[in-house]
Amino acid sequence: MLYDVLVVGCGVVGAACAYSLSRYNLRVGILEASNDVANGTTKANSAIVHAGYDPLPGTKMAKLNVLGNAMMPELCKRLDVPFSACGSLVLSLSPEDDAELRKLYDQGVANGVPGQRLLSAEETLALEPNLNPEVRGALYAPSAGIVNPWELCYAMAETAVRNGAELFLQAPVTAIDRSENGFRLNTPKGVFETRFVLNCAGVAADRIAAMIGDESFRIRPTKGEYFLLDKSEGSRVGRVIFQCPTKAGKGVLVAPTVHGNLIVGPNAAPCAAEDTSNTPSGMAYVRTSALRSVPSVNFRENIRNFAGVRANSDHADFILGESTAAKGFFHLAGIRSPGLTAAPALGEEAVRWLRAAGLALTEKDDYQDGRRRIRFHELSDEEKNELIRQDPRYGRVICRCETVTEGEIVAALHTPIPPTTVNGVKRRVGAGMGRCQGGFCGPRVQEIIARELGMDPTDVLMDWPGTWVLCGETKGGASHDEG
């Protein structure tokens, strides 16, 4: 079976590519190493839609950041993904920062960032009274925002699958050979043959490139650690609060989330690609840095710590385009910040490459775009009552912290890409996202997954393969621990 295009990796960039390609009469396959999509950097990042003043003018980052930012509001509306154009502030906390703000402003002008302004200390504190009272001023960018990154990935990937793209989970690419038609990709799920390849493998992108003899770049995984604070802290600031960037990155931010929480982080530390651990030193650095911006953040309201791994590389810019080692093999690599913002534009960019390479693109007559998801807690009382009349499962609240119902969980389990893990359900509908972090609803979510998908309860994982929740016999007999 010959594919027109195989997308390697289904984080937000791979999903954006599949989404853009699914509009055309093509055979598209997606090979994802994990047991779910959005299971790498996409699920563990700052969730910021950057305005575009930070990348150097003339870079691919600068162009695609601004393009992706402009696409995000309408895309999220179409796919029913939570998004807020809340704006951002980069703070000046020293005379040296004053010069950096002017530099960022000038870069924003060159990059085409709309509406940005340099604010005085008084104007800055009028917008955000909980900031450090010694703030000297700020760069305000109203086009910046916040988004649910994993739901954006799910929405694009689900739309692609609904329109004929084929998704293969737990299918890491282990070898690539040339073939008469293009490429042959070996995975534990079988051998896939394709005319074109899009390398969207994140922290593994250099390993995928090396399989075709391309040694032109190296990924340098970099860990960022975060605090996620309870909704009681969610209104501490109303905008994304940055400090002036350094060589290590955009620095520690304090920002609201689309779920109503407050996120604080990240640091930047070289790491192994699989290292998502939190460290005492890393968390102390994040806390101390954040308090320089917003001294009143109450870290006693922390409900979760997490870490994500960014696909930094030995190139200063995104690594985009056709490999010099093999025609028809395209890289979307080294996609660190502002990669989430740029993702929709990257998907369209990949389509342009493939068209230029000779792939015939004719749009489908029956393409189904758009998506709607019921969020019970957002409905009016009348809407809730009507929904419960239609389906009583929406009247049974499973997650009390976030008011997530059985009906919502069941609906998620019957989408084009159904979750099979407790955390997969958590990311799709929010069950377990609240203050108790699944302490109450976790067992019920596991039970519903097993029932709806016909799984043995002991086969339901928390997240990654091997993250067992239950061990032993569930129906009669002694458990393995009882001897």
Short mmCIF file of C-alpha atoms in Angstrom, two decimals:
data_model
loop_
_atom_site.label_atom_id
_atom_site.label_comp_id
_atom_site.label_asym_id
_atom_site.label_seq_id
_atom_site.Cartn_x
_atom_site.Cartn_y
_atom_site.Cartn_z
CA MET A 1 0.00 0.00 0.00
CA LEU A 2 1.52 3.29 -1.11
CA TYR A 3 0.92 6.54 0.78
CA ASP A 4 1.28 9.91 -0.83
CA VAL A 5 2.61 11.42 2.41
CA LEU A 6 3.68 9.97 5.74
CA VAL A 7 3.86 12.36 8.68
CA VAL A 8 6.33 11.19 11.32
CA GLY A 9 5.18 12.44 14.71
CA CYS A 10 1.80 13.69 15.90
CA GLY A 11 2.52 16.55 18.22
CA VAL A 12 0.97 19.88 17.32
CA VAL A 13 3.23 20.35 14.25
CA GLY A 14 2.57 16.88 12.84
CA ALA A 15 -1.15 17.30 13.53
CA ALA A 16 -1.14 20.67 11.73
CA CYS A 17 0.50 19.06 8.70
CA ALA A 18 -2.00 16.20 8.66
CA TYR A 19 -4.87 18.67 9.10
CA SER A 20 -3.73 20.78 6.15
CA LEU A 21 -3.15 17.74 3.94
CA SER A 22 -6.48 16.10 4.77
CA ARG A 23 -8.25 18.75 2.72
CA TYR A 24 -6.90 17.12 -0.47
CA ASN A 25 -7.47 13.85 -2.29
CA LEU A 26 -4.38 12.15 -0.88
CA ARG A 27 -3.50 9.02 1.04
CA VAL A 28 -1.99 10.41 4.25
CA GLY A 29 -0.55 8.35 7.09
CA ILE A 30 0.62 9.51 10.53
CA LEU A 31 3.19 7.49 12.47
CA GLU A 32 3.28 8.34 16.18
CA ALA A 33 5.73 6.68 18.56
CA SER A 34 3.56 7.13 21.67
CA ASN A 35 0.24 5.54 22.60
CA ASP A 36 -1.57 8.86 22.10
CA VAL A 37 -1.15 12.04 20.11
CA ALA A 38 0.08 15.25 21.80
CA ASN A 39 2.03 13.11 24.27
CA GLY A 40 5.39 14.91 24.11
CA THR A 41 6.26 18.61 24.10
CA THR A 42 2.71 19.48 23.03
CA LYS A 43 1.22 18.42 26.37
CA ALA A 44 3.92 20.09 28.50
CA ASN A 45 4.65 23.67 27.52
CA SER A 46 3.69 27.23 28.41
CA ALA A 47 0.55 27.23 26.19
CA ILE A 48 1.38 30.70 24.89
CA VAL A 49 0.44 32.14 21.50
CA HIS A 50 3.38 34.50 21.01
CA ALA A 51 2.97 37.87 19.33
CA GLY A 52 6.18 37.63 17.31
CA TYR A 53 8.54 40.35 18.55
CA ASP A 54 11.12 37.92 19.94
CA PRO A 55 12.45 36.14 16.77
CA LEU A 56 15.10 37.95 14.78
CA PRO A 57 13.70 39.69 11.68
CA GLY A 58 14.18 37.71 8.50
CA THR A 59 14.15 34.32 10.21
CA LYS A 60 11.69 31.52 9.55
CA MET A 61 10.67 31.80 13.20
CA ALA A 62 9.71 35.45 12.76
CA LYS A 63 7.67 34.89 9.62
CA LEU A 64 5.83 31.79 10.82
CA ASN A 65 5.22 33.14 14.32
CA VAL A 66 3.34 36.16 13.03
CA LEU A 67 1.46 34.12 10.42
CA GLY A 68 0.48 31.47 12.96
CA ASN A 69 -0.59 34.09 15.48
CA ALA A 70 -2.91 35.64 12.91
CA MET A 71 -4.41 32.23 12.08
CA MET A 72 -4.99 31.11 15.65
CA PRO A 73 -8.23 32.91 16.65
CA GLU A 74 -10.24 31.74 13.65
CA LEU A 75 -8.73 28.24 13.72
CA CYS A 76 -9.56 27.77 17.40
CA LYS A 77 -13.09 29.06 16.84
CA ARG A 78 -13.59 26.64 13.94
CA LEU A 79 -12.24 23.66 15.89
CA ASP A 80 -13.82 24.67 19.23
CA VAL A 81 -10.50 24.94 21.04
CA PRO A 82 -10.19 27.24 24.09
CA PHE A 83 -8.24 30.38 23.17
CA SER A 84 -7.93 33.84 24.68
CA ALA A 85 -6.26 36.86 23.09
CA CYS A 86 -5.30 38.20 26.50
CA GLY A 87 -2.12 40.00 25.41
CA SER A 88 1.35 39.94 26.94
CA LEU A 89 3.73 42.22 28.82
CA VAL A 90 7.53 42.00 28.77
CA LEU A 91 8.73 43.75 31.91
CA SER A 92 11.70 46.03 32.39
CA LEU A 93 13.17 45.57 35.85
CA SER A 94 16.52 47.29 35.26
CA PRO A 95 18.12 49.97 33.07
CA GLU A 96 19.57 47.21 30.90
CA ASP A 97 16.05 45.87 30.37
CA ASP A 98 14.93 49.26 29.05
CA ALA A 99 17.28 48.88 26.10
CA GLU A 100 16.14 45.28 25.57
CA LEU A 101 12.48 46.38 25.42
CA ARG A 102 13.30 48.91 22.70
CA LYS A 103 15.13 46.20 20.77
CA LEU A 104 12.15 43.83 21.07
CA TYR A 105 9.79 46.61 20.00
CA ASP A 106 11.88 47.34 16.91
CA GLN A 107 11.99 43.63 16.07
CA GLY A 108 8.23 43.47 16.43
CA VAL A 109 7.83 46.37 14.01
CA ALA A 110 10.11 44.65 11.50
CA ASN A 111 8.25 41.36 11.92
CA GLY A 112 4.81 42.94 11.47
CA VAL A 113 3.49 42.48 15.01
CA PRO A 114 0.26 44.49 15.27
CA GLY A 115 -0.62 46.95 18.01
CA GLN A 116 2.43 46.67 20.25
CA ARG A 117 3.31 49.59 22.54
CA LEU A 118 6.00 50.57 25.01
CA LEU A 119 4.38 51.41 28.34
CA SER A 120 5.53 53.52 31.25
CA ALA A 121 5.70 52.09 34.76
CA GLU A 122 2.38 53.76 35.61
CA GLU A 123 0.65 52.36 32.52
CA THR A 124 2.05 48.90 33.20
CA LEU A 125 0.86 48.82 36.81
CA ALA A 126 -2.54 50.18 35.78
CA LEU A 127 -2.96 47.10 33.57
CA GLU A 128 -1.51 44.64 36.09
CA PRO A 129 -1.52 45.98 39.66
CA ASN A 130 -0.01 42.78 41.12
CA LEU A 131 3.29 43.25 39.30
CA ASN A 132 6.52 44.14 41.05
CA PRO A 133 6.01 47.78 42.11
CA GLU A 134 9.57 48.52 40.98
CA VAL A 135 8.74 47.71 37.35
CA ARG A 136 10.16 50.40 35.05
CA GLY A 137 7.88 49.79 32.07
CA ALA A 138 6.84 47.07 29.65
CA LEU A 139 6.38 46.06 26.04
CA TYR A 140 2.68 45.41 25.52
CA ALA A 141 1.60 43.10 22.70
CA PRO A 142 -2.20 42.75 22.46
CA SER A 143 -2.04 40.00 19.82
CA ALA A 144 -0.42 37.51 22.22
CA GLY A 145 -2.69 34.94 23.81
CA ILE A 146 -3.16 31.62 25.52
CA VAL A 147 -4.51 28.34 24.15
CA ASN A 148 -5.07 24.73 25.12
CA PRO A 149 -2.14 23.18 23.20
CA TRP A 150 -3.06 19.53 23.47
CA GLU A 151 -6.69 20.16 22.55
CA LEU A 152 -5.55 22.10 19.49
CA CYS A 153 -3.47 19.05 18.54
CA TYR A 154 -6.37 16.65 19.13
CA ALA A 155 -8.76 18.81 17.15
CA MET A 156 -6.49 19.01 14.11
CA ALA A 157 -5.56 15.32 14.26
CA GLU A 158 -9.19 14.22 14.72
CA THR A 159 -10.27 16.34 11.76
CA ALA A 160 -7.53 14.80 9.64
CA VAL A 161 -8.59 11.27 10.63
CA ARG A 162 -12.25 12.04 10.07
CA ASN A 163 -11.29 13.10 6.53
CA GLY A 164 -9.38 9.92 5.74
CA ALA A 165 -5.89 10.30 7.23
CA GLU A 166 -4.72 7.08 8.89
CA LEU A 167 -3.17 7.31 12.35
CA PHE A 168 -0.88 4.60 13.72
CA LEU A 169 -0.04 4.83 17.42
CA GLN A 170 2.90 3.08 19.10
CA ALA A 171 4.56 3.08 15.69
CA PRO A 172 8.05 4.56 16.18
CA VAL A 173 10.11 4.60 12.99
CA THR A 174 13.06 2.23 13.42
CA ALA A 175 14.59 2.37 9.93
CA ILE A 176 14.07 4.09 6.58
CA ASP A 177 15.01 2.64 3.22
CA ARG A 178 14.76 4.09 -0.25
CA SER A 179 12.24 2.41 -2.52
CA GLU A 180 11.23 2.62 -6.15
CA ASN A 181 8.32 4.87 -5.18
CA GLY A 182 10.10 6.94 -2.57
CA PHE A 183 10.67 5.64 0.97
CA ARG A 184 9.98 2.56 3.05
CA LEU A 185 9.55 3.22 6.78
CA ASN A 186 9.89 0.34 9.24
CA THR A 187 7.90 0.35 12.49
CA PRO A 188 6.67 -2.21 15.03
CA LYS A 189 3.24 -1.80 13.38
CA GLY A 190 4.56 -2.82 9.98
CA VAL A 191 6.35 -1.40 6.95
CA PHE A 192 4.92 1.72 5.30
CA GLU A 193 5.78 2.88 1.80
CA THR A 194 5.32 6.49 0.74
CA ARG A 195 6.20 9.01 -1.93
CA PHE A 196 6.94 11.85 0.54
CA VAL A 197 7.88 12.13 4.22
CA LEU A 198 7.35 15.00 6.64
CA ASN A 199 9.73 14.69 9.61
CA CYS A 200 7.82 16.20 12.55
CA ALA A 201 9.41 13.97 15.18
CA GLY A 202 10.27 16.65 17.76
CA VAL A 203 13.14 15.61 20.01
CA ALA A 204 13.68 12.55 17.78
CA ALA A 205 13.86 14.54 14.51
CA ASP A 206 17.64 14.24 14.18
CA ARG A 207 17.47 10.47 14.66
CA ILE A 208 14.84 10.23 11.92
CA ALA A 209 17.01 12.39 9.65
CA ALA A 210 20.04 10.19 10.30
CA MET A 211 18.08 7.19 8.96
CA ILE A 212 18.35 8.70 5.48
CA GLY A 213 21.96 9.75 5.96
CA ASP A 214 21.17 13.36 6.88
CA GLU A 215 23.52 14.52 9.65
CA SER A 216 22.98 18.23 9.02
CA PHE A 217 21.56 19.05 12.47
CA ARG A 218 21.41 17.84 16.04
CA ILE A 219 18.55 18.18 18.51
CA ARG A 220 19.64 19.39 21.93
CA PRO A 221 16.76 18.53 24.28
CA THR A 222 16.13 21.19 26.88
CA LYS A 223 13.90 20.71 29.90
CA GLY A 224 11.53 23.33 31.24
CA GLU A 225 9.91 22.91 34.66
CA TYR A 226 6.61 24.42 35.75
CA PHE A 227 4.25 25.10 38.61
CA LEU A 228 0.52 24.83 37.93
CA LEU A 229 -1.45 26.74 40.54
CA ASP A 230 -5.06 26.34 41.60
CA LYS A 231 -7.83 28.51 40.17
CA SER A 232 -7.70 30.56 43.35
CA GLU A 233 -4.54 32.07 41.79
CA GLY A 234 -5.94 32.22 38.26
CA SER A 235 -6.73 35.93 38.36
CA ARG A 236 -3.40 36.99 39.87
CA VAL A 237 -2.57 38.41 36.43
CA GLY A 238 -4.77 38.80 33.36
CA ARG A 239 -2.02 38.75 30.75
CA VAL A 240 1.08 36.73 29.97
CA ILE A 241 3.90 38.25 32.02
CA PHE A 242 7.42 37.82 30.65
CA GLN A 243 10.78 39.03 31.85
CA CYS A 244 13.31 40.17 29.28
CA PRO A 245 14.65 37.17 27.34
CA THR A 246 18.17 35.82 27.73
CA LYS A 247 20.34 33.47 25.68
CA ALA A 248 18.63 30.59 27.50
CA GLY A 249 15.20 31.53 26.15
CA LYS A 250 12.18 33.70 26.91
CA GLY A 251 12.65 33.18 30.63
CA VAL A 252 10.23 32.43 33.44
CA LEU A 253 6.68 33.62 32.79
CA VAL A 254 3.57 34.00 34.90
CA ALA A 255 0.34 33.57 32.97
CA PRO A 256 -3.31 32.64 33.24
CA THR A 257 -4.43 29.47 31.48
CA VAL A 258 -7.55 28.89 29.43
CA HIS A 259 -8.72 26.57 32.22
CA GLY A 260 -8.60 29.36 34.81
CA ASN A 261 -5.38 28.33 36.57
CA LEU A 262 -2.06 30.15 36.83
CA ILE A 263 1.05 28.68 35.19
CA VAL A 264 4.58 29.62 36.25
CA GLY A 265 7.77 28.57 34.44
CA PRO A 266 9.90 27.39 32.76
CA ASN A 267 13.62 27.17 33.40
CA ALA A 268 15.93 25.81 30.69
CA ALA A 269 18.27 22.89 31.39
CA PRO A 270 19.94 20.46 28.95
CA CYS A 271 18.52 16.97 29.46
CA ALA A 272 17.95 13.56 27.97
CA ALA A 273 15.07 13.43 25.51
CA GLU A 274 12.97 11.34 27.90
CA ASP A 275 13.72 13.30 31.09
CA THR A 276 10.55 15.01 32.29
CA SER A 277 11.46 14.95 35.99
CA ASN A 278 11.15 17.92 38.28
CA THR A 279 14.20 18.91 40.32
CA PRO A 280 14.49 20.88 43.56
CA SER A 281 17.00 23.27 42.00
CA GLY A 282 14.90 23.80 38.89
CA MET A 283 11.72 24.48 40.80
CA ALA A 284 13.52 26.83 43.21
CA TYR A 285 14.89 28.80 40.25
CA VAL A 286 11.45 29.08 38.67
CA ARG A 287 9.85 30.21 41.92
CA THR A 288 12.52 32.81 42.70
CA SER A 289 12.47 34.19 39.15
CA ALA A 290 8.68 34.43 39.01
CA LEU A 291 8.49 36.37 42.25
CA ARG A 292 10.63 39.10 40.65
CA SER A 293 7.73 39.71 38.26
CA VAL A 294 4.73 39.02 40.50
CA PRO A 295 5.77 39.06 44.18
CA SER A 296 2.35 38.05 45.47
CA VAL A 297 2.06 34.67 43.71
CA ASN A 298 0.98 32.19 46.38
CA PHE A 299 2.91 29.01 45.67
CA ARG A 300 1.08 27.26 48.51
CA GLU A 301 -1.77 26.97 45.98
CA ASN A 302 0.35 24.77 43.70
CA ILE A 303 -1.61 21.69 42.55
CA ARG A 304 0.87 20.15 40.16
CA ASN A 305 4.46 20.33 38.95
CA PHE A 306 5.46 19.10 35.53
CA ALA A 307 8.26 19.38 33.02
CA GLY A 308 8.40 19.41 29.23
CA VAL A 309 11.28 18.82 26.86
CA ARG A 310 11.85 21.36 24.09
CA ALA A 311 13.39 20.34 20.77
CA ASN A 312 16.18 22.92 20.75
CA SER A 313 18.81 22.32 18.09
CA ASP A 314 22.27 23.40 17.00
CA HIS A 315 20.62 25.80 14.51
CA ALA A 316 19.48 29.29 15.50
CA ASP A 317 16.31 28.99 13.42
CA PHE A 318 13.64 26.41 12.66
CA ILE A 319 15.01 23.64 10.40
CA LEU A 320 12.57 23.57 7.51
CA GLY A 321 12.48 22.21 4.00
CA GLU A 322 13.69 19.37 1.84
CA SER A 323 16.64 17.33 3.07
CA THR A 324 19.81 17.62 1.03
CA ALA A 325 20.25 13.87 1.52
CA ALA A 326 17.00 12.73 -0.11
CA LYS A 327 14.51 14.40 -2.42
CA GLY A 328 10.96 14.12 -1.18
CA PHE A 329 12.00 14.01 2.50
CA PHE A 330 11.11 17.23 4.34
CA HIS A 331 12.11 18.44 7.80
CA LEU A 332 10.01 20.39 10.25
CA ALA A 333 12.63 20.15 12.98
CA GLY A 334 14.11 22.18 15.80
CA ILE A 335 10.61 23.51 16.45
CA ARG A 336 10.96 25.13 19.85
CA SER A 337 9.19 28.28 20.96
CA PRO A 338 7.34 29.82 19.12
CA GLY A 339 6.54 26.43 17.59
CA LEU A 340 3.05 26.13 19.06
CA THR A 341 2.12 29.53 17.64
CA ALA A 342 3.69 28.74 14.29
CA ALA A 343 2.13 25.27 13.96
CA PRO A 344 -0.89 26.20 11.78
CA ALA A 345 1.38 28.15 9.42
CA LEU A 346 3.88 25.29 9.36
CA GLY A 347 1.14 22.94 8.21
CA GLU A 348 0.31 25.19 5.28
CA GLU A 349 4.01 25.65 4.52
CA ALA A 350 4.42 21.87 4.21
CA VAL A 351 1.57 21.74 1.71
CA ARG A 352 3.33 24.36 -0.42
CA TRP A 353 6.57 22.33 -0.39
CA LEU A 354 4.76 19.19 -1.52
CA ARG A 355 2.94 20.99 -4.30
CA ALA A 356 6.23 22.43 -5.54
CA ALA A 357 7.77 18.93 -5.38
CA GLY A 358 5.15 17.62 -7.79
CA LEU A 359 2.42 16.25 -5.55
CA ALA A 360 -0.94 16.79 -7.23
CA LEU A 361 -3.32 18.55 -4.84
CA THR A 362 -7.03 18.57 -5.61
CA GLU A 363 -9.43 19.58 -2.86
CA LYS A 364 -12.06 17.12 -1.63
CA ASP A 365 -15.69 17.84 -2.39
CA ASP A 366 -16.82 16.25 0.89
CA TYR A 367 -14.21 17.70 3.26
CA GLN A 368 -15.56 17.99 6.81
CA ASP A 369 -13.94 20.80 8.76
CA GLY A 370 -14.87 22.12 12.17
CA ARG A 371 -15.65 20.47 15.50
CA ARG A 372 -17.88 21.01 18.50
CA ARG A 373 -17.42 19.65 22.01
CA ILE A 374 -19.90 19.80 24.88
CA ARG A 375 -18.46 21.40 28.02
CA PHE A 376 -21.18 20.82 30.56
CA HIS A 377 -19.97 23.40 33.09
CA GLU A 378 -20.21 26.18 30.47
CA LEU A 379 -23.89 25.54 29.67
CA SER A 380 -26.84 27.49 31.04
CA ASP A 381 -29.20 25.74 33.44
CA GLU A 382 -31.75 25.35 30.67
CA GLU A 383 -29.18 23.83 28.33
CA LYS A 384 -27.98 21.46 31.06
CA ASN A 385 -31.50 20.26 31.80
CA GLU A 386 -32.28 19.68 28.13
CA LEU A 387 -29.03 17.77 27.62
CA ILE A 388 -29.73 15.56 30.66
CA ARG A 389 -33.22 14.83 29.30
CA GLN A 390 -31.63 13.65 26.07
CA ASP A 391 -28.84 11.67 27.75
CA PRO A 392 -28.94 11.08 31.54
CA ARG A 393 -25.18 10.43 31.59
CA TYR A 394 -24.69 14.19 31.41
CA GLY A 395 -26.40 14.39 34.80
CA ARG A 396 -23.76 12.27 36.51
CA VAL A 397 -20.76 14.38 37.56
CA ILE A 398 -17.59 12.29 37.63
CA CYS A 399 -14.99 15.01 38.25
CA ARG A 400 -16.26 17.32 40.98
CA CYS A 401 -13.37 19.78 40.78
CA GLU A 402 -13.97 20.58 37.11
CA THR A 403 -17.65 19.52 36.85
CA VAL A 404 -16.98 16.94 34.14
CA THR A 405 -19.81 14.51 33.49
CA GLU A 406 -19.97 10.89 32.42
CA GLY A 407 -21.56 12.01 29.17
CA GLU A 408 -18.51 14.09 28.27
CA ILE A 409 -16.14 11.23 29.04
CA VAL A 410 -18.18 8.76 27.00
CA ALA A 411 -18.29 11.20 24.07
CA ALA A 412 -14.48 11.56 24.19
CA LEU A 413 -14.10 7.78 24.15
CA HIS A 414 -15.97 7.61 20.85
CA THR A 415 -14.12 10.33 18.92
CA PRO A 416 -11.95 9.55 15.88
CA ILE A 417 -8.90 9.26 18.19
CA PRO A 418 -10.28 7.80 21.43
CA PRO A 419 -8.12 7.99 24.55
CA THR A 420 -7.26 4.67 26.18
CA THR A 421 -5.60 6.06 29.31
CA VAL A 422 -6.73 7.99 32.38
CA ASN A 423 -4.54 10.95 31.45
CA GLY A 424 -5.76 10.76 27.86
CA VAL A 425 -9.29 11.37 29.15
CA LYS A 426 -7.94 14.07 31.47
CA ARG A 427 -6.45 16.02 28.60
CA ARG A 428 -9.52 15.69 26.41
CA VAL A 429 -12.27 16.66 28.85
CA GLY A 430 -10.51 17.92 32.00
CA ALA A 431 -11.44 15.11 34.40
CA GLY A 432 -8.59 15.13 36.92
CA MET A 433 -7.36 18.63 36.03
CA GLY A 434 -8.63 20.23 39.21
CA ARG A 435 -7.41 20.73 42.73
CA CYS A 436 -7.44 17.05 43.73
CA GLN A 437 -5.71 16.02 40.47
CA GLY A 438 -7.87 12.95 39.94
CA GLY A 439 -7.81 11.68 43.51
CA PHE A 440 -11.61 11.44 43.48
CA CYS A 441 -12.51 10.78 39.86
CA GLY A 442 -9.55 8.68 38.68
CA PRO A 443 -11.05 5.25 39.56
CA ARG A 444 -14.38 6.14 37.95
CA VAL A 445 -12.64 7.36 34.79
CA GLN A 446 -10.73 4.09 34.63
CA GLU A 447 -13.95 2.13 35.03
CA ILE A 448 -15.67 4.08 32.24
CA ILE A 449 -12.73 3.58 29.87
CA ALA A 450 -12.79 -0.19 30.48
CA ARG A 451 -16.55 -0.37 30.00
CA GLU A 452 -16.78 1.77 26.87
CA LEU A 453 -13.73 0.33 25.09
CA GLY A 454 -14.24 -3.27 26.18
CA MET A 455 -10.91 -3.37 28.01
CA ASP A 456 -9.89 -5.33 31.06
CA PRO A 457 -9.54 -2.76 33.88
CA THR A 458 -5.96 -3.92 34.49
CA ASP A 459 -5.10 -2.94 30.92
CA VAL A 460 -6.13 0.70 31.43
CA LEU A 461 -2.99 2.76 31.93
CA MET A 462 -2.42 6.10 33.62
CA ASP A 463 -0.52 7.42 30.59
CA TRP A 464 2.55 5.92 28.89
CA PRO A 465 2.99 2.17 28.29
CA GLY A 466 3.96 0.60 31.59
CA THR A 467 2.16 3.13 33.81
CA TRP A 468 -0.08 0.52 35.39
CA VAL A 469 -2.81 1.60 37.78
CA LEU A 470 -4.13 -1.83 38.79
CA CYS A 471 -2.30 -5.10 39.35
CA GLY A 472 -3.82 -8.47 40.12
CA GLU A 473 -7.19 -10.11 39.60
CA THR A 474 -10.24 -7.91 39.45
CA LYS A 475 -12.94 -10.61 39.50
CA GLY A 476 -12.66 -13.12 42.34
CA GLY A 477 -9.53 -14.88 43.48
CA ALA A 478 -6.56 -13.49 45.35
CA SER A 479 -4.49 -10.59 44.11
CA HIS A 480 -0.88 -11.09 43.15
CA ASP A 481 0.10 -9.41 46.41
CA GLU A 482 -1.84 -11.82 48.59
CA GLY A 483 0.03 -15.01 47.67
#
